[in-house]
Structure formats: C-alpha cells, structure tokens
Coordinates of C-alpha atoms in Angstrom, one line a residue:
M1 CA 192.5 73.7 198.2
K2 CA 189.1 74.9 197.2
K3 CA 189.1 77.5 200.0
I4 CA 192.6 78.8 199.1
R5 CA 191.4 79.5 195.3
N6 CA 188.2 81.2 196.5
V7 CA 190.3 83.5 199.2
C8 CA 192.8 84.1 196.5
L9 CA 190.3 85.1 193.6
A10 CA 188.9 87.4 196.2
M11 CA 192.0 89.1 196.5
L12 CA 192.7 89.5 193.3
I13 CA 189.2 91.1 192.4
Q14 CA 189.7 93.6 195.7
S15 CA 193.2 94.4 193.9
A16 CA 191.8 95.3 190.8
L17 CA 188.8 97.1 192.0
L18 CA 191.2 99.2 193.8
T19 CA 193.5 100.2 191.1
M20 CA 190.5 101.4 189.0
L21 CA 188.8 103.3 192.0
A22 CA 192.2 104.9 192.9
P23 CA 192.2 107.6 190.1
D24 CA 188.9 108.7 190.7
I25 CA 189.7 108.8 194.7
R26 CA 192.8 111.0 193.8
A27 CA 190.7 113.4 191.2
E28 CA 188.7 114.2 194.2
D29 CA 191.1 114.3 197.2
A30 CA 194.5 114.7 195.7
T31 CA 196.5 118.0 195.9
T32 CA 198.0 119.7 192.9
D33 CA 201.4 118.2 193.7
G34 CA 200.1 114.6 192.7
Y35 CA 200.8 113.0 196.0
V36 CA 198.3 110.8 198.2
T37 CA 196.3 112.2 200.6
R38 CA 196.6 111.2 204.5
K39 CA 193.2 109.4 204.2
E40 CA 194.1 107.4 201.1
Y41 CA 197.3 106.3 202.6
D42 CA 195.4 105.1 205.8
E43 CA 192.8 103.0 203.6
L44 CA 195.9 101.5 201.6
K45 CA 197.5 100.5 204.9
A46 CA 194.7 99.1 206.6
Q47 CA 193.7 96.9 203.4
M48 CA 197.3 95.6 203.3
L49 CA 197.1 94.6 206.6
V50 CA 193.9 92.6 206.2
M51 CA 195.5 90.9 202.9
K52 CA 198.4 90.0 205.1
K53 CA 196.6 88.3 207.7
E54 CA 194.7 86.3 205.0
L55 CA 197.7 84.9 203.4
D56 CA 199.1 84.1 207.1
A57 CA 196.3 82.0 207.9
L58 CA 196.2 80.7 204.4
K59 CA 200.0 79.4 204.9
K60 CA 199.2 78.1 208.1
E61 CA 196.6 75.8 206.7
R62 CA 198.6 74.6 204.1
E63 CA 201.2 73.6 206.3
A64 CA 198.8 72.0 208.5
G65 CA 197.0 70.1 205.6
P66 CA 199.5 67.1 205.2
K67 CA 199.3 66.8 208.7
Q68 CA 195.4 66.3 209.1
D69 CA 195.8 64.2 205.8
Y70 CA 198.2 61.7 207.6
T71 CA 195.8 61.6 210.8
E72 CA 193.0 60.6 208.3
R73 CA 195.2 57.7 206.9
Q74 CA 196.1 56.3 210.2
S75 CA 192.4 56.1 211.5
V76 CA 191.4 54.3 208.7
V77 CA 194.1 51.5 209.0
E78 CA 193.6 51.6 212.9
R79 CA 197.2 53.0 213.7
H80 CA 198.0 55.3 216.5
E81 CA 201.5 56.5 215.8
V82 CA 203.0 60.7 216.2
A83 CA 202.2 62.6 213.1
P84 CA 205.1 64.2 211.0
P85 CA 206.7 67.5 212.3
R86 CA 204.3 70.5 211.6
G87 CA 205.4 72.4 208.5
E88 CA 206.8 69.2 206.4
A89 CA 206.4 69.3 203.1
V90 CA 203.4 67.6 201.2
A91 CA 205.6 65.5 199.0
D92 CA 207.4 64.2 202.1
T93 CA 204.6 63.5 203.9
H94 CA 202.8 61.6 201.4
K95 CA 206.1 59.5 200.8
Q96 CA 205.9 58.6 204.8
V97 CA 202.1 57.7 204.3
A98 CA 202.9 55.2 201.7
T99 CA 205.7 53.8 203.7
E100 CA 204.0 53.2 207.0
V101 CA 200.7 52.3 206.1
E102 CA 200.5 48.5 205.1
P103 CA 198.2 47.7 202.3
P104 CA 195.2 45.2 203.4
L105 CA 195.8 41.6 202.5
V106 CA 193.8 40.5 199.8
Q107 CA 193.0 36.8 200.1
P108 CA 191.7 34.6 197.0
E109 CA 188.1 34.2 197.1
G110 CA 187.1 30.8 198.9
L111 CA 189.8 30.4 201.6
L112 CA 189.8 30.7 205.5
G113 CA 187.9 34.2 205.0
T114 CA 184.6 32.6 204.5
T115 CA 184.6 30.0 207.5
K116 CA 181.4 29.8 209.3
F117 CA 180.8 27.8 212.2
L118 CA 177.6 26.5 213.8
L119 CA 177.0 24.2 216.8
A120 CA 173.6 22.6 217.0
G121 CA 171.9 19.7 218.4
W122 CA 169.7 18.2 221.1
A123 CA 169.6 17.2 224.7
E124 CA 167.4 15.0 226.3
G125 CA 166.4 13.3 229.6
M126 CA 164.0 10.4 229.9
F127 CA 162.4 8.1 232.6
E128 CA 161.7 4.4 231.5
A129 CA 159.7 1.7 233.3
R130 CA 159.6 -1.6 231.2
N131 CA 158.1 -4.7 232.4
G132 CA 160.7 -7.1 233.3
N133 CA 163.6 -4.3 233.6
V134 CA 164.5 -2.3 236.4
S135 CA 163.0 1.4 236.2
T136 CA 165.7 3.8 235.2
F137 CA 166.5 7.6 234.3
S138 CA 168.6 8.3 231.4
A139 CA 170.0 11.5 229.9
S140 CA 172.1 12.1 226.8
F141 CA 173.9 15.4 224.8
N142 CA 173.8 15.1 221.1
P143 CA 176.1 18.3 219.7
I144 CA 176.0 18.5 215.9
F145 CA 178.9 20.8 214.7
L146 CA 178.3 22.4 211.2
W147 CA 181.5 24.0 209.5
E148 CA 181.3 25.8 206.3
L149 CA 185.0 26.3 205.3
T150 CA 183.5 27.8 201.8
P151 CA 180.4 28.0 200.3
K152 CA 180.9 24.6 198.4
I153 CA 182.9 23.0 201.0
L154 CA 180.9 21.5 204.5
F155 CA 181.6 19.6 207.3
D156 CA 179.1 17.9 209.5
G157 CA 179.6 15.8 212.8
R158 CA 177.7 14.8 215.8
L159 CA 178.8 13.1 219.0
E160 CA 176.4 11.1 221.5
I161 CA 177.6 11.4 224.9
E162 CA 175.4 9.9 227.5
P163 CA 176.3 8.6 231.2
S164 CA 177.1 4.8 231.6
G165 CA 177.9 3.3 235.0
G166 CA 180.3 5.3 236.8
G167 CA 181.6 7.1 233.9
T168 CA 180.4 8.7 230.5
N169 CA 180.4 7.0 227.1
V170 CA 181.3 9.6 224.1
N171 CA 180.6 8.1 220.8
L172 CA 181.1 9.4 217.3
V173 CA 177.5 9.1 215.3
N174 CA 178.8 10.7 212.0
A175 CA 181.6 12.9 210.3
Q176 CA 181.3 13.7 206.6
I177 CA 182.9 16.3 204.4
S178 CA 180.8 17.7 201.6
Y179 CA 181.5 19.4 198.2
L180 CA 178.6 21.2 196.5
L181 CA 179.3 20.3 193.1
N182 CA 176.5 22.3 191.5
D183 CA 172.6 23.0 192.6
Y184 CA 171.5 19.1 191.8
V185 CA 174.7 17.3 192.8
A186 CA 176.6 17.1 196.3
L187 CA 179.8 14.8 197.1
G188 CA 180.5 13.3 200.5
V189 CA 183.0 11.4 201.9
G190 CA 183.1 9.9 205.8
E191 CA 180.8 8.6 208.2
F192 CA 177.3 9.4 206.9
F193 CA 173.5 8.3 207.9
S194 CA 172.5 5.5 205.3
P195 CA 170.2 7.1 202.9
S196 CA 168.4 3.7 202.6
N197 CA 167.2 4.4 206.6
V198 CA 164.8 7.4 206.1
F199 CA 164.2 7.4 210.1
V200 CA 167.9 7.6 211.1
E201 CA 168.5 10.2 208.6
R202 CA 165.6 12.7 209.1
F203 CA 163.7 11.5 212.2
E204 CA 166.1 10.1 215.1
P205 CA 166.7 13.3 216.9
Q206 CA 164.5 13.1 220.0
W207 CA 163.3 16.7 219.8
I208 CA 162.1 15.7 215.9
N209 CA 161.1 12.0 216.7
K210 CA 157.6 12.3 218.1
L211 CA 157.9 9.4 220.9
P212 CA 160.4 8.6 223.2
D213 CA 161.9 5.3 221.9
R214 CA 162.7 4.5 218.2
P215 CA 160.8 1.8 216.1
I216 CA 162.2 -1.5 216.5
G217 CA 161.6 -2.6 212.9
I218 CA 164.5 -0.6 211.2
Y219 CA 166.8 -1.4 213.5
H220 CA 168.2 -4.8 214.7
G221 CA 169.7 -6.1 211.4
V222 CA 167.3 -5.3 208.7
L223 CA 168.1 -1.8 207.7
P224 CA 171.7 0.0 207.8
N225 CA 172.1 2.9 210.2
I226 CA 175.8 4.3 209.6
S227 CA 177.8 3.9 206.6
V228 CA 181.5 4.7 206.1
G229 CA 182.4 5.8 202.3
A230 CA 181.4 8.0 199.9
Q231 CA 178.1 9.2 198.5
V232 CA 176.4 11.5 195.6
R233 CA 173.2 12.9 196.3
G234 CA 171.0 15.7 195.3
G235 CA 167.5 16.5 193.7
F236 CA 165.9 18.0 190.8
P237 CA 162.5 19.0 189.5
I238 CA 160.5 17.2 187.0
G239 CA 157.8 19.8 186.0
P240 CA 155.7 20.6 188.9
T241 CA 157.2 17.5 190.9
R242 CA 160.6 16.7 192.3
V243 CA 163.1 13.7 192.7
D244 CA 165.5 13.4 195.5
Y245 CA 168.1 10.8 195.0
A246 CA 171.4 9.4 196.7
L247 CA 174.0 6.7 195.7
Y248 CA 176.8 5.5 198.0
V249 CA 179.5 2.9 198.5
S250 CA 180.8 2.3 201.8
N251 CA 182.1 -0.5 203.9
G252 CA 179.6 -3.7 204.1
P253 CA 177.6 -5.2 206.8
T254 CA 179.3 -8.5 208.7
L255 CA 177.4 -12.1 208.5
N256 CA 177.0 -13.6 212.0
T257 CA 178.1 -17.0 211.1
F258 CA 179.3 -18.2 215.2
D259 CA 175.9 -18.2 217.1
A260 CA 172.6 -20.3 216.5
G261 CA 170.4 -17.5 217.6
T262 CA 171.8 -14.9 215.0
A263 CA 173.1 -17.1 212.3
G264 CA 172.3 -15.7 209.1
T265 CA 171.7 -12.1 210.2
L266 CA 173.6 -9.1 209.5
D267 CA 175.6 -6.7 211.7
F268 CA 175.8 -3.2 210.4
N269 CA 177.4 -1.7 213.6
S270 CA 180.9 -3.2 212.3
Y271 CA 182.0 -0.4 210.3
T272 CA 185.3 -1.7 209.2
D273 CA 185.0 -4.0 206.1
N274 CA 185.8 -7.5 206.5
N275 CA 186.6 -8.3 202.6
D276 CA 187.6 -6.4 199.3
D277 CA 183.9 -6.1 198.2
K278 CA 182.1 -3.1 199.3
A279 CA 178.6 -2.3 199.7
I280 CA 176.5 -0.3 197.2
G281 CA 173.4 1.3 198.1
G282 CA 171.1 4.2 197.7
R283 CA 167.5 5.6 197.5
V284 CA 165.6 7.6 195.2
G285 CA 162.5 9.7 196.4
F286 CA 159.8 11.0 194.5
L287 CA 157.5 14.2 195.8
P288 CA 154.5 14.3 193.5
I289 CA 152.9 17.1 195.4
P290 CA 153.9 19.2 198.2
G291 CA 153.9 17.5 201.5
V292 CA 154.1 14.1 200.0
E293 CA 156.9 11.7 199.4
V294 CA 157.6 8.0 198.5
G295 CA 160.7 6.5 198.4
Y296 CA 162.6 3.1 197.6
G297 CA 166.0 2.1 198.9
F298 CA 168.2 -0.7 198.8
E299 CA 171.8 -2.1 199.5
T300 CA 173.6 -5.1 197.9
S301 CA 176.6 -6.7 199.7
K302 CA 178.9 -9.7 200.2
P303 CA 178.8 -9.7 203.9
G304 CA 180.6 -13.1 204.6
F305 CA 184.5 -12.8 205.9
Q306 CA 187.1 -13.3 203.1
G307 CA 188.8 -16.5 202.7
T308 CA 185.7 -18.4 204.4
T309 CA 183.1 -20.5 202.9
F310 CA 180.8 -17.4 203.3
A311 CA 183.0 -15.0 201.2
D312 CA 180.7 -15.2 197.9
V313 CA 177.4 -15.1 200.1
R314 CA 175.4 -11.9 198.8
A315 CA 172.9 -9.9 200.8
L316 CA 170.3 -7.8 199.5
V317 CA 168.3 -5.0 201.6
Q318 CA 165.3 -3.1 200.3
S319 CA 163.0 -0.7 201.6
V320 CA 159.9 1.4 200.9
D321 CA 159.0 4.7 202.7
L322 CA 155.9 7.1 202.7
E323 CA 155.9 10.5 204.4
I324 CA 152.7 12.8 204.6
T325 CA 152.3 16.2 206.3
R326 CA 149.1 17.9 205.7
D327 CA 146.9 20.9 207.2
S328 CA 143.2 19.7 207.6
D329 CA 140.7 22.7 207.8
L330 CA 138.2 19.9 208.7
L331 CA 140.0 18.7 211.5
K332 CA 141.4 22.2 212.5
G333 CA 145.1 21.0 212.5
R334 CA 148.0 19.2 211.1
I335 CA 148.5 15.6 210.5
N336 CA 151.7 13.5 209.7
L337 CA 151.9 10.1 208.4
F338 CA 155.3 8.3 208.4
A339 CA 155.9 4.8 207.4
Q340 CA 158.8 2.8 205.9
Y341 CA 159.1 -1.1 205.8
A342 CA 162.1 -3.3 205.0
W343 CA 163.1 -6.7 203.7
S344 CA 166.8 -8.2 203.9
K345 CA 167.5 -11.5 202.5
V346 CA 171.2 -13.5 202.4
D347 CA 172.0 -16.2 199.9
H348 CA 171.6 -19.7 201.0
A349 CA 174.7 -20.8 203.3
V350 CA 175.2 -24.1 205.4
Y351 CA 176.1 -22.4 209.1
D352 CA 178.6 -24.6 211.3
P353 CA 179.0 -27.0 208.4
D354 CA 181.3 -29.2 210.6
G355 CA 179.1 -29.0 213.8
S356 CA 182.1 -27.6 216.0
L357 CA 179.9 -24.8 217.3
G358 CA 177.2 -27.0 218.4
F359 CA 174.2 -26.4 216.3
G360 CA 175.3 -27.2 213.0
P361 CA 175.1 -28.1 210.1
L362 CA 172.5 -25.4 209.6
P363 CA 171.4 -24.9 205.9
L364 CA 169.6 -21.4 205.7
T365 CA 168.1 -18.8 203.2
A366 CA 168.1 -16.3 205.6
K367 CA 165.1 -13.7 205.4
R368 CA 163.8 -10.9 208.0
D369 CA 161.6 -7.8 207.5
G370 CA 160.2 -5.1 209.8
G371 CA 159.0 -1.8 209.8
Y372 CA 156.7 0.8 211.2
A373 CA 153.8 3.0 210.8
E374 CA 153.1 6.4 213.0
I375 CA 150.5 9.2 212.5
A376 CA 150.1 12.1 214.6
Y377 CA 147.8 14.8 214.7
R378 CA 147.9 18.6 216.4
P379 CA 145.1 20.9 216.7
T380 CA 147.2 24.1 215.4
E381 CA 143.9 26.0 214.4
L382 CA 142.1 26.0 217.6
D383 CA 141.9 29.3 219.6
S384 CA 143.2 28.0 223.2
D385 CA 147.0 28.4 223.3
F386 CA 147.0 25.3 225.5
L387 CA 145.2 22.8 223.1
R388 CA 147.5 23.9 220.1
N389 CA 150.4 22.9 221.8
L390 CA 149.4 19.4 222.2
E391 CA 150.1 16.7 219.8
M392 CA 148.6 12.9 219.9
I393 CA 150.5 10.0 218.5
F394 CA 149.9 6.5 217.6
R395 CA 152.6 4.1 216.3
W396 CA 152.8 0.4 215.3
D397 CA 156.1 -1.4 214.8
H398 CA 157.2 -5.2 213.8
L399 CA 160.1 -7.0 213.7
S400 CA 160.3 -10.6 212.1
A401 CA 161.9 -13.7 214.4
D402 CA 165.3 -14.1 213.8
P403 CA 166.0 -16.3 210.5
S404 CA 167.2 -19.6 212.3
G405 CA 164.3 -19.8 214.5
L406 CA 166.5 -20.1 217.4
G407 CA 167.1 -16.4 218.5
D408 CA 164.6 -13.7 219.2
P409 CA 160.8 -14.3 218.2
E410 CA 158.9 -12.1 216.5
E411 CA 157.7 -8.9 217.9
T412 CA 155.0 -6.4 217.5
R413 CA 154.5 -3.3 219.2
W414 CA 151.8 -0.5 219.9
T415 CA 152.4 2.9 221.1
I416 CA 150.4 5.9 222.1
G417 CA 151.9 9.3 223.1
L418 CA 151.0 12.8 224.1
D419 CA 153.3 15.6 223.5
Y420 CA 153.2 19.1 224.9
W421 CA 155.5 21.6 223.3
L422 CA 157.1 24.3 224.9
S423 CA 158.5 25.9 222.0
P424 CA 159.1 24.8 218.4
S425 CA 162.0 22.8 219.3
T426 CA 161.4 21.8 222.8
V427 CA 158.9 19.3 223.9
I428 CA 157.4 17.0 226.9
K429 CA 156.6 13.6 226.0
A430 CA 154.5 10.9 227.7
A431 CA 153.9 7.6 226.1
Y432 CA 152.8 3.9 227.0
E433 CA 153.9 0.9 224.5
W434 CA 152.6 -2.2 224.6
D435 CA 154.9 -4.9 223.5
K436 CA 154.3 -8.6 223.2
P437 CA 157.1 -10.8 221.8
N438 CA 155.6 -14.0 220.8
G439 CA 156.0 -16.9 223.2
K440 CA 157.5 -14.4 226.0
R441 CA 156.1 -12.3 228.6
N442 CA 154.8 -9.0 227.8
R443 CA 157.6 -6.3 227.9
N444 CA 155.1 -3.2 228.1
A445 CA 156.9 0.1 229.1
L446 CA 155.6 3.3 230.4
F447 CA 158.0 6.4 228.9
F448 CA 158.4 10.3 230.4
Q449 CA 161.0 12.7 228.1
T450 CA 161.9 16.1 227.7
A451 CA 164.1 16.9 224.6
M452 CA 165.1 20.2 223.3
G453 CA 166.6 21.2 220.1
F454 CA 168.9 23.8 219.7

C-alpha cells in the first residue's frame, strides 16, 4: 500500500508540473491560431502511455496482494491448500482466510503441555567369591523413571531387573507421586525410601556406593528400607545453616513370632500392614557448615498381628548419621566420611507362650543394633590423570546378634576397596572383605564390580 501511495503522489506531481509548464511551451511553440504543435502532442501522448502502464502495474499488484497475504497466513499455520482465484476481492479473501485457518488451541497453564520425562538409573556387573559359597557372577539393571507432569506435580519410580535361575526377576523398588507445595514443603504418597535410612535413600545406587556390597548393619531388621504411605519433607535455612526434615506415616513392620531364631525381630519387607495402627517416623538433618550434615531418625509402630497377644506390643527404631565431604589442600584430594548407627527395641512379650511351636515360653525384650562407618580418599589435585581417577575406601560395619540368642550371631566386617573412575558416573571396583561372625567360620569375600549411572 505504501508503494501505491508513492506512485500516485508522483503522478499527481507530474501532472501538476505539466499543467504549469504547458502555457510556457505553447507561448514558445504555438501558432497564432492557438492549436498545439506536433511536438507538444507527441510528448503528451508518450507521458500518457507511461502513466497507463504504471496504473496497469499497480492494478495487478493490488489484485495479487490478497493472494500473497493468503499464502503467508497458510505458511504460518503450516497448511498447503490452493490459493483463491486471482483477482478476488480483498474482503472475500480475508473472509475465506478467517474461515479456513483454525485458531491454535490454548491450554490452561499446568496441563499436559508442560510434561517432561527422563529415564535415569544404573547398571552393574559383579563377580563375588565368598568363603563357604560358590563364586558367582551377577548383573542387574535399575531404571529410574522421572516424570514432571507440571512444575509442581512429579513422579519417580524405580525397577530392579536381575537374572535369577532360568528367568528374570523384576521388582518394583519405589513409586511415588509428589506435589511441591512451596519452596520448603513437598508432599509425597506411594512407595518411597524410608527417610530414617540415609544409606538406602542416598547411597544405595551402585555407581554412588563406593564398595561393591552394602553395609550389613542397616539392613536385617534394624532400620526400615522402603515405606508405603505418605510423607511431607523439605528444608529451610536458619541464618548461615540449614535444616532438612522428613515426616511420614506408613504401613508398619511385622513382628516375627513363629521361629526361635528370629523371635522379637522386625520384618520391614512386608509392605502390607497387619493391623490398624500405622508406623510414624521421620528424620531431621542439620547442616552447620557446607559439606557437613548430622541427622537423627526414628520410627515407632505396633508390629504385632491384630487380634493376637502381640497386638499392643510397640517397637521403636532410632538412628544417628553423619556425612562429611571436604577438599584437603594438605592431602591434595577429597575426603568423604559416611556413618550411621541404629537401635531397635520391641516391648517385652512372651513368645510361644503355650509351647506349641517348640521353643517357648520365651519371655523377651527384643533389642538390636547395627551400623557402619566408611571413609574414602581420592587424590583429585594430583597432576597425574591416572592417580586422580583412583579412590581408596575403608569401611567398618557391624550387626548385633538376634535378640533371642538362638539365631544369627553378632557379626563385624572390615572392608578395603580400590576404585578407578572411567567417568564421573562409571567406575570399576575391587574390594576384599574380612567377615567373621562370632562362633562361625569366616565368610571373607573378594569382589570385582563395574557400575555405570546414566
């Protein structure tokens, strides 16, 4: 349109100049009878022909304009339809475009348009030769599914897939839906890692765990591993320090009452509850300085079967943990220290009171404890690439005997390991473990493992 206005303005100026110049030309060339000369006539005719051509060109451009506008609108919405007939009126063209071009769908903020999905996890392969057992290779694949439905609604789940006998075992490790209420509070429901068991929640993945096997002290009925229920967790600053917290309610453990060796112990692997009472637990962590955290965790429950003499027996589990990560200029490397110790207590009860199971009556206040301490050093500040990728580990872990004294004895293990990091999430491990349960032959073991996180 701007081009058309410019051409029309030029034409008007040209016509005005011709009108003003015509009397002068006639005064110089006109005959006495007032008629124009042949030269004057030819010049005016040529000018009129030029103006006619320009008007024809403008008319064609104006007729082609709606077609071009229509094509441009189609390209925006990625449509490939036939353009309207050449020369169609502008009003009709706009009417057709408005009819055929569908407006984009506008979804309310926070619906499926913001969905994000991530597949993470790890894979491992291990060789274990333990005294008293047949040496064996093993492997597992642990995919972790992370789904962000909206910036506030999240899902995380993990599978454990490993060969077993002539087939493959597939276990659901956790599956939780979370809602981020604000910067300090997150709500979760489903199957989640028990907050009081710091090792399981933070260090269990084999590319994070610095040794091939896991500490015995935080398993075997001392601490819960997985909980099914609901939790609220988060953290907040207190001046230069920070506090983390997690509180949950879940199905409780089961009290073992039918066997002399395990009487009074807790079974945390039964994810369905056996009574109407629910376990309540949590953990509070305090970070006084960067790289240092201390924590306290607990869980209280009634683990006895409903309707039995154990229905009112209460259990309490408590734990303390420590995590330190420091870079040392003196040692030219990084030091990691992880430790956790836990105690469980079950109220006094009489197991097999009538002797029908063959080991009672057995009165017992069941107590058990266990834990571990691990230190690792990696020379990250040395000049040699090979030495920087090495990491040395030492771990002590302990588990007390079964409460009845008729089951597993007290067990203490010492493990040394050497890791070589191929990448930040791929590691080759070698370790040797001294394992001597009281009153039994040693169960020393040699491990080789490769683990990769992704």
